[in-house]
Amino acid sequence: MPDTSLLLTDYVESYAARGIHLDPFQIEACQALDNGRDVLVSAPTGSGKTVVAHYAVTLALASSRRCIYTAPIKALSNQKHAELARTLGEDNVGLLTGDVTINRDAPILIVTTEVLRNMLFQGAPEIDDVGYVVLDEVHYLADRDRGPVWEEVILSLPAHVRLVSLSATVANSGEVIGWLRSVRGSTELIKSDVRPVPLDQHVAVGRRILPLYGEGDEASSALIRALRAQADRAPERHDRRRRLTDSDRRRLIETLEDRDMLPAIEFIFSRKGCDMAVRALIKADVWLTSRAEQNAIREQVDELRDTLSESDRRAVHFETSASALVRGFGAHHAGVLPALKSLTERLMEQGLLRIVYATGTLALGIDMPVRSVVLEELRRFDGQGFVDLSATEYTQLIGRAGRRGKDLVGNAVVIGSDDLDAWALADLGSGRVEPLVSAFTPSYNTVVNLLADQTYSAARDLMGASFAQYQRNADLGQIEARAQRIRRGIQTEEAHLTCERGDLMEYLRKRAALGRAAKSARKQAKRTYRTRIAQSFEAARTGVLYAFARGGVLEYGVVLSVGDGKLRILDWYGQMSWLREGDLSSELREVGEVVLPHGRSMRDRDAREQVAEAIIEAVDERSELGLDRDLLDSWDRFAEPRDEVLADHPCHTCPDLESHIKAGESLLSLDARLRELQEMAESFQDSVGREFDKTVGVLVELGILQRSDEGVYLGPGAPMLRELHVDSDLLLYQCLSELREGQLDSASMAGWASMFLADDRLGSSLPHSGALAGLARRAGQQAEFLQDLELRYEITRTGVPTPGCADIFAGWVSGATLEECLAASGMAAGDFITAARRVVDLLGQIAQAGGEFWFADVARKARSGMQRGELL
């Protein structure tokens, strides 16, 4: 073994020779690797976490061990491969991404996380020689679709491998490191909250760019005044989120140029918006490049042009993109041809572009730092609709600003829309991030792979070691602590609930357990409760704090003023609103009083925050225990049920029964909360293990796994399922098993495989080809069968097939041009190429799964037919 202390000294000095002085957290992480420990590095975007990863590469080469470097997406894998091949030599670096294999035997292997998971499950011989694994973007653990892969890698990695986990800043890094230590042993947590390039945050209001912050963490008063003035000048619109016009964007570029804030990425969060912004600048004949820069760009554009046919260039609107790039700007989103996206990234890295309009794709770790980041809005499309950016997403986006060694400061600029809340933005930009929450669940493929090499109990124990179960175990303690508090609350309520006639608690609980009353009784209860709502509204007093339900939401608010059929309410968020009786779905329940600041207007934000803090303090315990959650329940709970046993209870004839029932509402609410917590605790205990059991149950019922007195073992179909690493793994297996020899040729095999990508963009319409249409219908029937089976086992795994582009991919293999495929599918070039690459990957899995079966050879031919020219 080499002297690693000398190796680290040389490594640090090599950076110093280039004018880069490593930060303490980078050196500390490298020292931990020297000492034979795993590391989790949590640091802001752009802080230089890759220095640690590259040291793992250096250690691997120095010790004649291999290093596997993972990336979350193929684009990042390709980028990292190109980077390391330049510095280490092409012979030392390989690439495996499922659809591309380059130099597999190289000492340094760049792979997607899914490829590494598959290598571990299949016992690939490469793993024996691996000394280091880098898991980049490990905060993907929280990703709903892909997070389980990260956990499977960590759980399956041999003990002799040192693990380097790189993550953006996470709120619960202590919890993550606790889990890593529980499954991996000695692991160092290396944290840094320091950006090497400071970040200034701004808001663009009209022609001005104003600082977001004033003193401390407060929003700037100048910004607040400017936003108010802008809103006052704006015409009344139903949607206050005014879109930027073409002239707005040109003016913004000029402003950024004047302030020396270019180059920049401008996030629009709309593919169409990005493309329209680019076309508008071309139409306005905007040029942002010098003659020398134009020549350098044209040279690289011409190289790419030569790899595409004339038809391909038309299909992807190549000349429009080329014209934009030469002028110094471009678009970057999932619909852009991957080769054009890569060119855009390279040109920006080389300092040849001044602005790129992007959706959220650049937030995934693509190394394209700029001086400034502009956000046109604080909402993004999540696949179903537009949602607010989370603090983590916002922090990652603006983290692209500021180039180490080039910029003294990075800049984040948010466009000041009429409804922008400066205080909310100041909180969003404070650097806070959300905790990682595991998305792990055992897939069918995972289960059969684990049971191929382990006993049932060992495989189940491994599931119990997941981060998901680790978090739920921690939650169990919190649930029990909260349950104890609720039990104490129940005891307190019981102490003052008495009736001279008999056991009032027994009566109230029996009454609550009887279920729905007769329809007439429910109608009467509704009328009665509406009267209670009206009476509580009429009795509302200034300075009193109430709990109430409005619009299906439980609120706490203090009454500021009463008059003319409405109440002025200030809630615990410090927001003021008018409340009318018709808005209420519950009575106003008095829960205390709040002293309002004397002589101060509630228009004063500080005064509102003072009252809001008093509200929170007053209701903290009630909110935590759910004491007022019954206000959200149906009015039916007040209807008197018909029951002889209840009618015979001594309390039933008490003249004060109505007041007893009202007094007992809090007790019954606490009872309900306690039952919820008990059910939650039961669901959390061994939850991942029980998910494993249920998944096994489905596979046993299908005969893929078989059960005996000795345990569970693989059935004849399991080897095939082991090779299918897609979301629809079991559906694909079932449909593969039904194929008749000769039913598919290579072209139709490609189209058929695309049905199992689970990509909604491909569509659900049946193919025109009769053979593929019949197979698509059968796939749909199989999906329904599996979903019904899973429903019996109380799990959800199988989605629906997506056969909408089966004809298109079959046509591609048969020789259709890209232009023809895009016209027929209605897809963007980037979407089609991305889907086509996934088809290539899946066909490779089918070929591997097929072994000696007839369809294996057909899948290999289909895979070869898909890989046409430079596009794939």
Short mmCIF file of N, CA, C and O in Angstrom, two decimals, residues 506-574:
data_model
loop_
_atom_site.label_atom_id
_atom_site.label_comp_id
_atom_site.label_asym_id
_atom_site.label_seq_id
_atom_site.Cartn_x
_atom_site.Cartn_y
_atom_site.Cartn_z
N GLU A 506 -68.40 6.49 29.88
CA GLU A 506 -68.88 5.27 29.26
C GLU A 506 -69.99 5.58 28.24
O GLU A 506 -69.99 5.07 27.12
N TYR A 507 -70.92 6.46 28.65
CA TYR A 507 -72.03 6.82 27.78
C TYR A 507 -71.53 7.52 26.50
O TYR A 507 -71.94 7.17 25.39
N LEU A 508 -70.63 8.50 26.67
CA LEU A 508 -70.14 9.26 25.51
C LEU A 508 -69.40 8.36 24.54
O LEU A 508 -69.56 8.49 23.32
N ARG A 509 -68.61 7.45 25.06
CA ARG A 509 -67.84 6.57 24.17
C ARG A 509 -68.73 5.54 23.47
O ARG A 509 -68.52 5.21 22.31
N LYS A 510 -69.74 5.04 24.17
CA LYS A 510 -70.68 4.12 23.54
C LYS A 510 -71.43 4.84 22.42
O LYS A 510 -71.65 4.30 21.35
N ARG A 511 -71.84 6.07 22.72
CA ARG A 511 -72.59 6.86 21.74
C ARG A 511 -71.74 7.12 20.49
O ARG A 511 -72.22 7.02 19.36
N ALA A 512 -70.46 7.43 20.70
CA ALA A 512 -69.57 7.72 19.57
C ALA A 512 -69.30 6.47 18.74
O ALA A 512 -69.04 6.56 17.54
N ALA A 513 -69.38 5.29 19.37
CA ALA A 513 -69.04 4.05 18.67
C ALA A 513 -70.21 3.47 17.89
O ALA A 513 -70.03 2.49 17.15
N LEU A 514 -71.40 4.07 18.00
CA LEU A 514 -72.58 3.46 17.38
C LEU A 514 -72.70 3.75 15.88
O LEU A 514 -73.54 3.18 15.20
N GLY A 515 -71.88 4.62 15.35
CA GLY A 515 -71.92 4.88 13.91
C GLY A 515 -73.00 5.87 13.53
O GLY A 515 -73.50 6.65 14.36
N ARG A 516 -73.42 5.82 12.26
CA ARG A 516 -74.35 6.81 11.72
C ARG A 516 -75.75 6.63 12.27
O ARG A 516 -76.24 5.52 12.45
N ALA A 517 -76.39 7.75 12.50
CA ALA A 517 -77.78 7.74 12.95
C ALA A 517 -78.70 7.71 11.74
O ALA A 517 -78.26 7.72 10.59
N ALA A 518 -79.99 7.71 11.99
CA ALA A 518 -80.97 7.74 10.91
C ALA A 518 -80.85 9.05 10.13
O ALA A 518 -80.37 10.06 10.65
N LYS A 519 -81.33 9.02 8.87
CA LYS A 519 -81.20 10.19 8.00
C LYS A 519 -81.90 11.40 8.59
O LYS A 519 -81.38 12.52 8.56
N SER A 520 -83.08 11.19 9.14
CA SER A 520 -83.82 12.31 9.72
C SER A 520 -83.06 12.92 10.90
O SER A 520 -83.04 14.14 11.08
N ALA A 521 -82.42 12.04 11.70
CA ALA A 521 -81.65 12.53 12.84
C ALA A 521 -80.43 13.31 12.37
O ALA A 521 -80.04 14.31 12.99
N ARG A 522 -79.83 12.88 11.26
CA ARG A 522 -78.65 13.59 10.74
C ARG A 522 -79.05 14.97 10.21
O ARG A 522 -78.32 15.94 10.39
N LYS A 523 -80.20 15.04 9.56
CA LYS A 523 -80.67 16.34 9.06
C LYS A 523 -80.93 17.29 10.22
O LYS A 523 -80.60 18.47 10.15
N GLN A 524 -81.56 16.75 11.26
CA GLN A 524 -81.83 17.60 12.42
C GLN A 524 -80.54 18.06 13.07
O GLN A 524 -80.41 19.21 13.50
N ALA A 525 -79.54 17.14 13.14
CA ALA A 525 -78.25 17.49 13.73
C ALA A 525 -77.58 18.60 12.93
O ALA A 525 -76.95 19.50 13.50
N LYS A 526 -77.71 18.55 11.62
CA LYS A 526 -77.11 19.59 10.78
C LYS A 526 -77.76 20.94 11.06
O LYS A 526 -77.07 21.96 11.20
N ARG A 527 -79.08 20.96 11.16
CA ARG A 527 -79.78 22.22 11.45
C ARG A 527 -79.38 22.75 12.82
O ARG A 527 -79.13 23.95 13.00
N THR A 528 -79.30 21.83 13.78
CA THR A 528 -78.92 22.24 15.13
C THR A 528 -77.51 22.80 15.17
O THR A 528 -77.23 23.82 15.83
N TYR A 529 -76.60 22.13 14.44
CA TYR A 529 -75.22 22.58 14.49
C TYR A 529 -75.04 23.90 13.74
O TYR A 529 -74.22 24.74 14.14
N ARG A 530 -75.82 24.11 12.69
CA ARG A 530 -75.74 25.40 12.00
C ARG A 530 -76.17 26.52 12.95
O ARG A 530 -75.62 27.62 12.90
N THR A 531 -77.11 26.19 13.80
CA THR A 531 -77.53 27.17 14.80
C THR A 531 -76.38 27.45 15.76
O THR A 531 -76.13 28.61 16.14
N ARG A 532 -75.67 26.39 16.17
CA ARG A 532 -74.51 26.58 17.05
C ARG A 532 -73.45 27.44 16.38
O ARG A 532 -72.82 28.29 17.02
N ILE A 533 -73.23 27.21 15.09
CA ILE A 533 -72.25 28.03 14.36
C ILE A 533 -72.67 29.49 14.38
O ILE A 533 -71.85 30.39 14.66
N ALA A 534 -73.96 29.73 14.08
CA ALA A 534 -74.46 31.10 14.05
C ALA A 534 -74.34 31.76 15.42
O ALA A 534 -73.95 32.93 15.54
N GLN A 535 -74.66 31.01 16.47
CA GLN A 535 -74.58 31.57 17.82
C GLN A 535 -73.14 31.88 18.21
O GLN A 535 -72.86 32.93 18.80
N SER A 536 -72.22 31.00 17.85
CA SER A 536 -70.80 31.25 18.18
C SER A 536 -70.27 32.43 17.39
O SER A 536 -69.46 33.22 17.89
N PHE A 537 -70.74 32.59 16.14
CA PHE A 537 -70.30 33.72 15.31
C PHE A 537 -70.83 35.02 15.89
O PHE A 537 -70.09 36.02 15.98
N GLU A 538 -72.08 35.00 16.32
CA GLU A 538 -72.70 36.21 16.88
C GLU A 538 -72.02 36.61 18.19
O GLU A 538 -71.93 37.80 18.52
N ALA A 539 -71.53 35.60 18.91
CA ALA A 539 -70.94 35.88 20.23
C ALA A 539 -69.45 36.21 20.17
O ALA A 539 -68.83 36.47 21.21
N ALA A 540 -68.86 36.20 18.98
CA ALA A 540 -67.42 36.43 18.85
C ALA A 540 -67.02 37.79 19.40
O ALA A 540 -67.72 38.79 19.20
N ARG A 541 -65.88 37.84 20.11
CA ARG A 541 -65.42 39.07 20.76
C ARG A 541 -63.99 39.39 20.35
O ARG A 541 -63.16 38.49 20.12
N THR A 542 -63.70 40.66 20.30
CA THR A 542 -62.35 41.13 19.97
C THR A 542 -61.34 40.66 21.01
O THR A 542 -61.62 40.71 22.22
N GLY A 543 -60.20 40.20 20.55
CA GLY A 543 -59.14 39.77 21.44
C GLY A 543 -59.24 38.32 21.86
O GLY A 543 -58.34 37.81 22.54
N VAL A 544 -60.32 37.64 21.47
CA VAL A 544 -60.50 36.23 21.84
C VAL A 544 -59.93 35.34 20.74
O VAL A 544 -60.09 35.62 19.54
N LEU A 545 -59.27 34.28 21.15
CA LEU A 545 -58.65 33.32 20.23
C LEU A 545 -59.61 32.15 20.02
O LEU A 545 -60.10 31.57 20.99
N TYR A 546 -59.86 31.83 18.76
CA TYR A 546 -60.81 30.77 18.44
C TYR A 546 -60.14 29.71 17.56
O TYR A 546 -59.24 29.99 16.76
N ALA A 547 -60.65 28.47 17.69
CA ALA A 547 -60.37 27.40 16.74
C ALA A 547 -61.61 27.22 15.88
O ALA A 547 -62.74 27.27 16.40
N PHE A 548 -61.42 27.02 14.57
CA PHE A 548 -62.57 26.87 13.68
C PHE A 548 -62.12 26.21 12.38
O PHE A 548 -60.93 26.15 12.06
N ALA A 549 -63.09 25.67 11.66
CA ALA A 549 -62.81 25.03 10.37
C ALA A 549 -63.36 25.91 9.25
O ALA A 549 -64.51 26.36 9.30
N ARG A 550 -62.49 26.15 8.25
CA ARG A 550 -62.90 26.94 7.09
C ARG A 550 -62.29 26.30 5.85
O ARG A 550 -61.08 26.09 5.79
N GLY A 551 -63.12 25.95 4.88
CA GLY A 551 -62.61 25.36 3.65
C GLY A 551 -61.88 24.05 3.87
O GLY A 551 -60.90 23.76 3.16
N GLY A 552 -62.31 23.26 4.84
CA GLY A 552 -61.69 21.98 5.10
C GLY A 552 -60.36 22.06 5.82
O GLY A 552 -59.63 21.07 5.91
N VAL A 553 -60.03 23.25 6.36
CA VAL A 553 -58.76 23.46 7.06
C VAL A 553 -59.05 23.94 8.48
O VAL A 553 -59.91 24.81 8.69
N LEU A 554 -58.33 23.36 9.45
CA LEU A 554 -58.46 23.80 10.84
C LEU A 554 -57.58 25.04 11.04
O LEU A 554 -56.40 25.02 10.69
N GLU A 555 -58.16 26.10 11.57
CA GLU A 555 -57.43 27.35 11.75
C GLU A 555 -57.55 27.81 13.21
O GLU A 555 -58.50 27.47 13.92
N TYR A 556 -56.54 28.58 13.61
CA TYR A 556 -56.58 29.28 14.89
C TYR A 556 -56.40 30.77 14.58
O TYR A 556 -55.46 31.15 13.88
N GLY A 557 -57.30 31.59 15.12
CA GLY A 557 -57.19 33.01 14.85
C GLY A 557 -57.80 33.85 15.95
O GLY A 557 -58.75 33.43 16.63
N VAL A 558 -57.24 35.05 16.10
CA VAL A 558 -57.76 35.98 17.09
C VAL A 558 -58.59 37.04 16.37
O VAL A 558 -58.24 37.47 15.25
N VAL A 559 -59.72 37.42 16.96
CA VAL A 559 -60.60 38.41 16.35
C VAL A 559 -60.04 39.81 16.60
O VAL A 559 -59.81 40.20 17.75
N LEU A 560 -59.81 40.54 15.51
CA LEU A 560 -59.30 41.91 15.62
C LEU A 560 -60.43 42.93 15.67
O LEU A 560 -60.31 43.96 16.33
N SER A 561 -61.51 42.65 14.93
CA SER A 561 -62.64 43.58 14.92
C SER A 561 -63.89 42.82 14.52
O SER A 561 -63.82 41.77 13.87
N VAL A 562 -65.04 43.35 14.93
CA VAL A 562 -66.34 42.74 14.67
C VAL A 562 -67.23 43.79 14.04
O VAL A 562 -67.28 44.94 14.50
N GLY A 563 -67.94 43.42 12.97
CA GLY A 563 -68.85 44.39 12.41
C GLY A 563 -69.42 43.99 11.07
O GLY A 563 -68.73 43.34 10.27
N ASP A 564 -70.68 44.36 10.84
CA ASP A 564 -71.34 44.22 9.55
C ASP A 564 -71.27 42.78 9.00
O ASP A 564 -70.93 42.56 7.85
N GLY A 565 -71.57 41.81 9.87
CA GLY A 565 -71.66 40.43 9.43
C GLY A 565 -70.34 39.77 9.10
O GLY A 565 -70.31 38.75 8.39
N LYS A 566 -69.24 40.33 9.57
CA LYS A 566 -67.95 39.72 9.29
C LYS A 566 -66.98 40.03 10.43
O LYS A 566 -67.14 41.01 11.16
N LEU A 567 -65.97 39.14 10.55
CA LEU A 567 -64.95 39.28 11.58
C LEU A 567 -63.60 39.44 10.91
O LEU A 567 -63.27 38.74 9.94
N ARG A 568 -62.81 40.37 11.44
CA ARG A 568 -61.43 40.52 10.98
C ARG A 568 -60.58 39.58 11.83
O ARG A 568 -60.52 39.72 13.06
N ILE A 569 -59.93 38.60 11.17
CA ILE A 569 -59.19 37.56 11.87
C ILE A 569 -57.70 37.66 11.55
O ILE A 569 -57.32 37.89 10.40
N LEU A 570 -56.87 37.49 12.58
CA LEU A 570 -55.43 37.34 12.36
C LEU A 570 -55.06 35.91 12.78
O LEU A 570 -55.31 35.50 13.91
N ASP A 571 -54.46 35.15 11.83
CA ASP A 571 -54.16 33.75 12.13
C ASP A 571 -52.73 33.59 12.63
O ASP A 571 -51.98 34.56 12.76
N TRP A 572 -52.35 32.34 12.92
CA TRP A 572 -51.03 32.09 13.51
C TRP A 572 -49.90 32.21 12.51
O TRP A 572 -48.75 32.06 12.86
N TYR A 573 -50.22 32.49 11.24
CA TYR A 573 -49.20 32.80 10.25
C TYR A 573 -48.95 34.31 10.13
O TYR A 573 -48.12 34.75 9.34
N GLY A 574 -49.74 35.08 10.90
CA GLY A 574 -49.62 36.53 10.82
C GLY A 574 -50.39 37.12 9.66
O GLY A 574 -50.19 38.28 9.30
#
